[in-house]
CSV table of C-alpha atoms (C1' of nucleotides) in Angstrom, one decimal:
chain,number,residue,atom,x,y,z
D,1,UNK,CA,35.3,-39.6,-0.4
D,2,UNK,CA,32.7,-38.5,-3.0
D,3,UNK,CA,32.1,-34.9,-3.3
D,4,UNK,CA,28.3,-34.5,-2.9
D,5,UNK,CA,26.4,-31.5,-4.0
D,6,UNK,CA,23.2,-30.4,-2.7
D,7,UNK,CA,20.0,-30.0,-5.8
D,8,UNK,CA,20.8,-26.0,-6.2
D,9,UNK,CA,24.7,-26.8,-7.3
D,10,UNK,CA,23.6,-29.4,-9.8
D,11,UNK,CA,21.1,-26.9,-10.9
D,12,UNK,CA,23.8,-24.4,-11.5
D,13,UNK,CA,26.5,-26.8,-13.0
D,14,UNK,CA,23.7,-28.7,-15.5
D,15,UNK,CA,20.9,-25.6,-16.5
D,16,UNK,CA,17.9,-27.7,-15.1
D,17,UNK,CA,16.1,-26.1,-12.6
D,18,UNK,CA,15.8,-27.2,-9.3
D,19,UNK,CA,11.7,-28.4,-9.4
D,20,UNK,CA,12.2,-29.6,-13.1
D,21,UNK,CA,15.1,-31.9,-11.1
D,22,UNK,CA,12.7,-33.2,-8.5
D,23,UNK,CA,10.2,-33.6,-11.3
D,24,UNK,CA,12.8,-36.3,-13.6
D,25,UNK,CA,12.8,-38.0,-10.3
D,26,UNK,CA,9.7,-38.3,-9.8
D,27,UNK,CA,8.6,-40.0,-13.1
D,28,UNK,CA,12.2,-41.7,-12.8
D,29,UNK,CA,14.4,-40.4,-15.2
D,30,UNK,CA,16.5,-39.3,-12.9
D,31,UNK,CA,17.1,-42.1,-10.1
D,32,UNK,CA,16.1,-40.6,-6.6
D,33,UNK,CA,19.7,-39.7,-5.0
D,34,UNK,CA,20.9,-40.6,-1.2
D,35,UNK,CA,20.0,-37.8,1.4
D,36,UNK,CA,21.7,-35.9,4.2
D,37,UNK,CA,20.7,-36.5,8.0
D,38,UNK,CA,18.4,-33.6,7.1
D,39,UNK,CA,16.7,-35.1,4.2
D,40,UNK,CA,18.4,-33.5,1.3
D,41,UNK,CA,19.2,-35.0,-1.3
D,42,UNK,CA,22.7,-35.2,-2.4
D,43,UNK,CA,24.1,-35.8,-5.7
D,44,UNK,CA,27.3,-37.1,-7.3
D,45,UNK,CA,29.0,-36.6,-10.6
D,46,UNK,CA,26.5,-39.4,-12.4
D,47,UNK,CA,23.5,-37.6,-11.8
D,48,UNK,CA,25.1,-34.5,-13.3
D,49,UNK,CA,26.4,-36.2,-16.8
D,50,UNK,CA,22.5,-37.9,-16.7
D,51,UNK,CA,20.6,-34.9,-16.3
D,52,UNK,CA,23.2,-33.2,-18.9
D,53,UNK,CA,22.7,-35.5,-21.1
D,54,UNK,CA,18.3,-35.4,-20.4
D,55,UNK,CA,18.6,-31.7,-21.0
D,56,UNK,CA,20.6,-31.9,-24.0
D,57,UNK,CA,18.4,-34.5,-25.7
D,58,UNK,CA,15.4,-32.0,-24.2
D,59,UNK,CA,16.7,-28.8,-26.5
D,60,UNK,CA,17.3,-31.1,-29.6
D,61,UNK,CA,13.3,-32.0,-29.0
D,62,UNK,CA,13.5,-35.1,-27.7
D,63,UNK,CA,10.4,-36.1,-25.8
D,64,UNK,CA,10.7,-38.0,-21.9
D,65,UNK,CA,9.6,-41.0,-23.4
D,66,UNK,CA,11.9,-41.1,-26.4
D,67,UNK,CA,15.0,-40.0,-23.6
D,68,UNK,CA,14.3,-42.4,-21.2
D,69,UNK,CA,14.7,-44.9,-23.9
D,70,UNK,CA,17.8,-43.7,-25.4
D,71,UNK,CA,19.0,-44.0,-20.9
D,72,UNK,CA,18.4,-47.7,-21.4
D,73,UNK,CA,20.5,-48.2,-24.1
D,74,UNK,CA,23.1,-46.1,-22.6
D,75,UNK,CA,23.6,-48.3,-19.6
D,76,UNK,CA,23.8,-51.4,-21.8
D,77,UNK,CA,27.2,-50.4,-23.8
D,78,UNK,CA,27.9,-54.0,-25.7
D,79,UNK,CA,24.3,-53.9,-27.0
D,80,UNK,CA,23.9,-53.0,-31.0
D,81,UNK,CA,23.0,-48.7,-31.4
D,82,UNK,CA,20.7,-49.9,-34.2
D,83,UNK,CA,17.7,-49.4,-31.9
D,84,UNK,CA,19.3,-45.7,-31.0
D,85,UNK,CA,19.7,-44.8,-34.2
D,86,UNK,CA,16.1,-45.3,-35.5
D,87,UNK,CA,15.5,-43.2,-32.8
D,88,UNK,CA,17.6,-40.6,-33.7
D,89,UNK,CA,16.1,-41.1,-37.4
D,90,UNK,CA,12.1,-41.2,-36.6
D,91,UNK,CA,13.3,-37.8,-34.1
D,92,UNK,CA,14.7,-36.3,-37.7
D,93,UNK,CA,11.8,-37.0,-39.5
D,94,UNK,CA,9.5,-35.5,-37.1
D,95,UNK,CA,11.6,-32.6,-36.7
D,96,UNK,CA,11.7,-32.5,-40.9
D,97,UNK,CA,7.4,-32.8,-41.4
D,98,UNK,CA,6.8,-29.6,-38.8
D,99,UNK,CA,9.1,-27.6,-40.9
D,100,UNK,CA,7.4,-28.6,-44.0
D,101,UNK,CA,4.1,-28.0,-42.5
D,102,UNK,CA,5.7,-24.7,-40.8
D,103,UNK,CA,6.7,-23.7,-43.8
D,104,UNK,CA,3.5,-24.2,-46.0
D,105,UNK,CA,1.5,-22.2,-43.3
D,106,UNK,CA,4.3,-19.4,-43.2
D,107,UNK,CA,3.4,-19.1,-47.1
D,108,UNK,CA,-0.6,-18.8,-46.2
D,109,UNK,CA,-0.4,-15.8,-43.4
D,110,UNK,CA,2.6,-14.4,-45.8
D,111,UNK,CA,0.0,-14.4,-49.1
D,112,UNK,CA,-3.1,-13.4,-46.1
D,113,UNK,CA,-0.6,-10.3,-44.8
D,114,UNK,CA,0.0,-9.1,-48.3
D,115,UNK,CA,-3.9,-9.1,-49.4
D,116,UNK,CA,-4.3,-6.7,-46.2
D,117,UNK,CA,-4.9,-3.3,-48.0
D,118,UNK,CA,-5.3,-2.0,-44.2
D,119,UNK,CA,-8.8,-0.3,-44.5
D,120,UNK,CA,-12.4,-1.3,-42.6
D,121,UNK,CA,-12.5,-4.8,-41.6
D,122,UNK,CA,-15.5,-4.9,-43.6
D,123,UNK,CA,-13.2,-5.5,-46.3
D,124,UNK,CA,-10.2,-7.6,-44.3
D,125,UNK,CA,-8.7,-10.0,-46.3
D,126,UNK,CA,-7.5,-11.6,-43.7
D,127,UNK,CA,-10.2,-12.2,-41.6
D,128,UNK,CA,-11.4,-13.4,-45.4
D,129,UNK,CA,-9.3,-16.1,-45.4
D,130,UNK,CA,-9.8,-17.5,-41.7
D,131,UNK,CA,-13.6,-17.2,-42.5
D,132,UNK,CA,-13.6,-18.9,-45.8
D,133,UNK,CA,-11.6,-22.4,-46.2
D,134,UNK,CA,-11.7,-22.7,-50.4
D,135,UNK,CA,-9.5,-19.3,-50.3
D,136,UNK,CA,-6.8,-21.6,-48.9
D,137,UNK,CA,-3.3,-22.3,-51.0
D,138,UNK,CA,-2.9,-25.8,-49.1
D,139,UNK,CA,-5.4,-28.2,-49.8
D,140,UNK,CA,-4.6,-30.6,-46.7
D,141,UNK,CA,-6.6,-28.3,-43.8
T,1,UNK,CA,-37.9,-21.5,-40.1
T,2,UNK,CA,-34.3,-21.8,-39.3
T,3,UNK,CA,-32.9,-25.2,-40.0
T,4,UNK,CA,-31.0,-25.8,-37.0
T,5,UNK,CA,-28.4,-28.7,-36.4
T,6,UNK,CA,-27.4,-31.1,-33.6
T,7,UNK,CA,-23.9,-30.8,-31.8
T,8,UNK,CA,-22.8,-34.1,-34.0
T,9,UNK,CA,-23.9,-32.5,-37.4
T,10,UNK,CA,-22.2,-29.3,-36.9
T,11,UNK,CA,-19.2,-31.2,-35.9
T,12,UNK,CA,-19.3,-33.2,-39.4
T,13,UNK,CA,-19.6,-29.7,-41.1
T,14,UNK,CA,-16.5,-27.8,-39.3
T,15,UNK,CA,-14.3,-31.2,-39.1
T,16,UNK,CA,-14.5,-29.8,-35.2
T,17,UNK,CA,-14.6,-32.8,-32.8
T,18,UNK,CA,-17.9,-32.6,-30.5
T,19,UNK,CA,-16.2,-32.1,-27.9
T,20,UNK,CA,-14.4,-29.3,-28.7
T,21,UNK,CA,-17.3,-27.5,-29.2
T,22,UNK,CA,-18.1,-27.7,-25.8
T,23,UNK,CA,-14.8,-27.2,-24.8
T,24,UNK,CA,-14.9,-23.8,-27.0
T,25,UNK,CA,-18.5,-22.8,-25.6
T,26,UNK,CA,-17.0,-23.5,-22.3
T,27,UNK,CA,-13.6,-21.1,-22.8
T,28,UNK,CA,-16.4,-18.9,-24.4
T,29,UNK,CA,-14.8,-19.1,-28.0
T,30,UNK,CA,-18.1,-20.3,-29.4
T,31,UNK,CA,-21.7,-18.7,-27.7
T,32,UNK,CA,-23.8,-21.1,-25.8
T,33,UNK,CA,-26.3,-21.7,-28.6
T,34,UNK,CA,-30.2,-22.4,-27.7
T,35,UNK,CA,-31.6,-25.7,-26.5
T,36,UNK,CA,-34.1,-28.2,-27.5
T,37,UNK,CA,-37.0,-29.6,-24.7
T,38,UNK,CA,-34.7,-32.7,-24.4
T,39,UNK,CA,-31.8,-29.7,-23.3
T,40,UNK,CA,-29.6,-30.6,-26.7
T,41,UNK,CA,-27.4,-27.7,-28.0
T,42,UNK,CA,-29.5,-26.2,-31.6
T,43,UNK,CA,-26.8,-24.7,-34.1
T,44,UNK,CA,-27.8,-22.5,-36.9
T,45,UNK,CA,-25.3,-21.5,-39.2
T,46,UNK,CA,-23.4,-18.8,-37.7
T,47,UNK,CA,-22.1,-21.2,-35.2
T,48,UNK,CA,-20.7,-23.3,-38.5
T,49,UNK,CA,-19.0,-20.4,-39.8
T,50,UNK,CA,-17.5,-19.3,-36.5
T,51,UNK,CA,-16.4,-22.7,-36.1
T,52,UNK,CA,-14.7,-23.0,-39.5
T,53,UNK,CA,-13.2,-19.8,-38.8
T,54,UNK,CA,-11.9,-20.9,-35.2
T,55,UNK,CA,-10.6,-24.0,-36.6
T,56,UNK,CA,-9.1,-22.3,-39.8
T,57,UNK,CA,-7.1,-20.5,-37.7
T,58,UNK,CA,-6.2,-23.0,-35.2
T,59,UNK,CA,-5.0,-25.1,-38.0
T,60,UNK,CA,-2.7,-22.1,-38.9
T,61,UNK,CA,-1.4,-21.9,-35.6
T,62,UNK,CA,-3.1,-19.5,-34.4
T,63,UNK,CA,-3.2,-19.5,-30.1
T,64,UNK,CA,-7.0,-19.6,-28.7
T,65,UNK,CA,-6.5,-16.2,-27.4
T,66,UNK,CA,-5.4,-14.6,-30.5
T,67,UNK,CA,-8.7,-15.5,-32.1
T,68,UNK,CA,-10.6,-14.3,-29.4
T,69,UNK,CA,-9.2,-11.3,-30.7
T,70,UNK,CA,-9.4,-11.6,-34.7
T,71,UNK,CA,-13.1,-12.8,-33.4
T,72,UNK,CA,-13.7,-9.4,-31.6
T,73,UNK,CA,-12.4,-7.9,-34.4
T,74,UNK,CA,-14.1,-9.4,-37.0
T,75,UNK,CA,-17.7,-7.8,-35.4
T,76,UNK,CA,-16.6,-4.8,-35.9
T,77,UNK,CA,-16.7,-4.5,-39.5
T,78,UNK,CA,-16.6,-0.8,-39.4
T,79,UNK,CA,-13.0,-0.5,-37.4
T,80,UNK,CA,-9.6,-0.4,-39.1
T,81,UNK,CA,-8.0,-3.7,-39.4
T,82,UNK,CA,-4.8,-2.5,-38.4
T,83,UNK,CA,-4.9,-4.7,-35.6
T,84,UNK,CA,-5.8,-7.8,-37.1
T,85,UNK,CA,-2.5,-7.2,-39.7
T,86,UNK,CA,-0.3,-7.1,-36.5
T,87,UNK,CA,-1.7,-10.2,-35.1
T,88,UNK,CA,-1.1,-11.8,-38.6
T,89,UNK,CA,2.2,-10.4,-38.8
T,90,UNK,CA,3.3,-11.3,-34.9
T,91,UNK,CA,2.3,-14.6,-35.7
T,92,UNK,CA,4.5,-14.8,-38.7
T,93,UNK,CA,7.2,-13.5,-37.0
T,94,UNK,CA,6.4,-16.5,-34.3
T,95,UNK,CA,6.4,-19.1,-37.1
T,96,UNK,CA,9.9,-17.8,-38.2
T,97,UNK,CA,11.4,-18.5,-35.2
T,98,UNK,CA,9.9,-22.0,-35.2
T,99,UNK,CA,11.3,-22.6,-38.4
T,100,UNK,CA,15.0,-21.4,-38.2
T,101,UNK,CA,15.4,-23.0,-34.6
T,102,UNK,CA,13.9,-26.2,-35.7
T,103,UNK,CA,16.6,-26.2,-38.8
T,104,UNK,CA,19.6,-25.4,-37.0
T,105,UNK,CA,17.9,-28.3,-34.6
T,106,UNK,CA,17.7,-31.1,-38.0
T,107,UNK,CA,21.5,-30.1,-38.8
T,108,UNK,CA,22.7,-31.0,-35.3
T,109,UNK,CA,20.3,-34.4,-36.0
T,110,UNK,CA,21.5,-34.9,-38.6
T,111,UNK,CA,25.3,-34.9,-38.3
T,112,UNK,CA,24.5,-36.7,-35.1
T,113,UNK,CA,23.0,-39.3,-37.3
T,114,UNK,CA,25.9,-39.2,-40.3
T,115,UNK,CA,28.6,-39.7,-37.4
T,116,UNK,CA,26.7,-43.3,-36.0
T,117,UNK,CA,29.3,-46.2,-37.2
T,118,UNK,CA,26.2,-48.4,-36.6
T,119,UNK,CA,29.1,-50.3,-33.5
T,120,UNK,CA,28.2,-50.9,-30.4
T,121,UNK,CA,26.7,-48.7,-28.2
T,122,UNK,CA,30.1,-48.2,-26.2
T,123,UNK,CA,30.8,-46.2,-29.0
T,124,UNK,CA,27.8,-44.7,-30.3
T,125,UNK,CA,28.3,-41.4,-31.2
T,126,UNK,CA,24.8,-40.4,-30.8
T,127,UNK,CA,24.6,-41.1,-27.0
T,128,UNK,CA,27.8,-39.7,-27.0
T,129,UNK,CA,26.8,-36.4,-28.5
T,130,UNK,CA,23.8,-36.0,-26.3
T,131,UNK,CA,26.7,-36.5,-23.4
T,132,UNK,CA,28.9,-34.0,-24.2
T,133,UNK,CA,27.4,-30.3,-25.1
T,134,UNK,CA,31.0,-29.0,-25.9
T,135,UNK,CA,29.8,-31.4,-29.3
T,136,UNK,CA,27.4,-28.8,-30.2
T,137,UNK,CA,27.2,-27.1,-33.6
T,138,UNK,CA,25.2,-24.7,-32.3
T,139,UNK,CA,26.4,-22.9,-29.2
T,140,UNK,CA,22.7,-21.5,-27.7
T,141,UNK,CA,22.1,-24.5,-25.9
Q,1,DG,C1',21.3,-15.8,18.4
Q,2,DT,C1',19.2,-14.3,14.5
Q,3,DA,C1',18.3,-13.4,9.9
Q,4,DC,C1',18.0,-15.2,5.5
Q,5,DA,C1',18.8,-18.6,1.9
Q,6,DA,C1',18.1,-23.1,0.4
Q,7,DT,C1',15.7,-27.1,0.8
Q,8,DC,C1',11.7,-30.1,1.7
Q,9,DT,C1',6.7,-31.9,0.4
Q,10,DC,C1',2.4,-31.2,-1.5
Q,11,DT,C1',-1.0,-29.3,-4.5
Q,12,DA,C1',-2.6,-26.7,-8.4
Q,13,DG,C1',-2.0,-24.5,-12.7
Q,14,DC,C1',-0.7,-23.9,-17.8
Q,15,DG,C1',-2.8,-24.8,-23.1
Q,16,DA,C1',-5.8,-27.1,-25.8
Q,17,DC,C1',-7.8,-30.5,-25.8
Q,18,DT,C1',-9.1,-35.9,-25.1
Q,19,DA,C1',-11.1,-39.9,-22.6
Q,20,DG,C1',-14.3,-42.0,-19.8
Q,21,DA,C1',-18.2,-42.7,-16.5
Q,22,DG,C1',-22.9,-42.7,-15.9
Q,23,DG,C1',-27.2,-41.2,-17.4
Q,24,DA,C1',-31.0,-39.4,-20.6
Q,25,DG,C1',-33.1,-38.8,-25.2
Q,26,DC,C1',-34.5,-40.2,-29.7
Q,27,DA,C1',-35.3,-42.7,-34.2
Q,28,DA,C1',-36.0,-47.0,-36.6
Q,29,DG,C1',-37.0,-51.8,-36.9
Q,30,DA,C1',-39.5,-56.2,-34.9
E,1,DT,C1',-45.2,-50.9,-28.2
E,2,DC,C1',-40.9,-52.3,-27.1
E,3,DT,C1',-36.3,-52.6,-27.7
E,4,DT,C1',-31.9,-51.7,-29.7
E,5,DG,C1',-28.4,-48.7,-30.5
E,6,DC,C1',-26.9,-44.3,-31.5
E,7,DT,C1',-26.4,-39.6,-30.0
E,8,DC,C1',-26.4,-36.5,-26.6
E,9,DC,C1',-25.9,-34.6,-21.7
E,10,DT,C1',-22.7,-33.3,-17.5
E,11,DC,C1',-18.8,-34.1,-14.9
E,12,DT,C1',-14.2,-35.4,-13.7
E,13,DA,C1',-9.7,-36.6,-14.7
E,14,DG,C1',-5.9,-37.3,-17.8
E,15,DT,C1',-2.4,-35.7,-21.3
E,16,DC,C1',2.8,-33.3,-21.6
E,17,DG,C1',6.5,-31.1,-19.5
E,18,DC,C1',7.0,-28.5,-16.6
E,19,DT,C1',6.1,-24.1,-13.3
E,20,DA,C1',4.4,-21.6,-9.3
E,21,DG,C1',3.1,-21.3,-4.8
E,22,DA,C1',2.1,-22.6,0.2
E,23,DG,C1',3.9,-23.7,4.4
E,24,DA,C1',7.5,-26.2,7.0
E,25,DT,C1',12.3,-27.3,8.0
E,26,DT,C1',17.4,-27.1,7.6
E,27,DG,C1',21.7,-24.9,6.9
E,28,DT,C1',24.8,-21.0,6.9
E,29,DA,C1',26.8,-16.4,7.6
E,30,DC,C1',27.2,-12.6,10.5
DNA sequence: GTACAATCTCTAGCGACTAGAGGAGCAAGA
DNA sequence: TCTTGCTCCTCTAGTCGCTAGAGATTGTAC
């Protein structure tokens, strides 16, 4: 009744490769599918939308942990979202602090690049600045 | 004549965990420094300053093999630093990238987050939007 | 029938550490 | 002098999220 695919088709219709399949299943993100007399495993339309939506939450940064969380709540569809949205809100504000700190370095190796007059490393300012810690614009490293 | 330093003071100086300095004498970041009769690593201070250095540039992002290079580098005071500017500037060019695709990343949050009613999870937009990639802003993924 | 692709399991590797076991050394106080 | 407790030693294994490879089996197309 069911039309079952084989590991390579879900591959191709989710963009998770086949051993990065096998590995969700084994730390059980992904729950292990029926197999064929042969011992493959076969896979219906459920495991597709869950390893879409585990790939999707991948790119946006999510970590397994965090995922297999937000899986929970997904099966349990009269439950409150609060709990997903704090996750979805502690996720921003991680995402927010590495691009402050991101940004502060890009400003350090922009002001180290610029004081490179490109002569004897003698003289590099740039191996300057790694070597010496008070030449630093950011006071926090 | 040389006032030479335990593994645990030298980790105080640098802010470099002790073991970390073994594990950067073992990648051979950091020279195997001389031992005492009771076989206990004895720093002098150019293993502080190579350590400050290494962890300068660590902090900035820098990978371990890229300051195996600016290390090389920086013992030949009598080269060009033409080389060391490229590092610096391939590095900048890396923290770029990290920067724009981690903000076209917090807008997709982020409207994920604005759209959450706060309902039921039957509803949630959030889990929704991880479902469904046609939801995207952003079309790479 | 035969070639080749796809799948299976299992193990090891990546980077940059971190944690822990189990043992030895060393300085200070009783 | 002895003991307490800290530091240090080596070694192995764990972290995260996969990826790569070996070697065996199964399925498919000609």
């Amino acid at each position: 009744m069911t039309d079952l695919m084989a590991i390579g088709d879900v591959s191709r219709k989710t963009g998770v490769k086949v051993p990065t399949i096998r590995y969700y299943e084994g730390i059980g993100l992904l729950p292990a599918p029926p197999r064929s007399e042969g011992n493959r495993r076969l896979y219906g339309g459920k495991a597709v939308d869950r390893l879409r939506f585990i790939r999707h939450a991948r790119e946006l940064g999510f970590e397994v942990e965090a995922i297999r969380e937000l899986l929970d709540f997904a099966e349990q569809p009269q439950r409150s979202c609060a709990k997903v949205d704090a996750l979805a809100r502690e996720h921003l504000q991680a995402i927010t602090s590495r691009i402050e700190r991101l940004t502060a370095l890009k400003v350090e190796v922009e002001s180290m690049i610029k004081s490179c007059a490109k002569g004897r490393i003698a003289k590099c300012r740039i191996i300057d600045t790694l070597s010496r810690h008070e030449h630093c614009l950011h006071a926090e490293h």
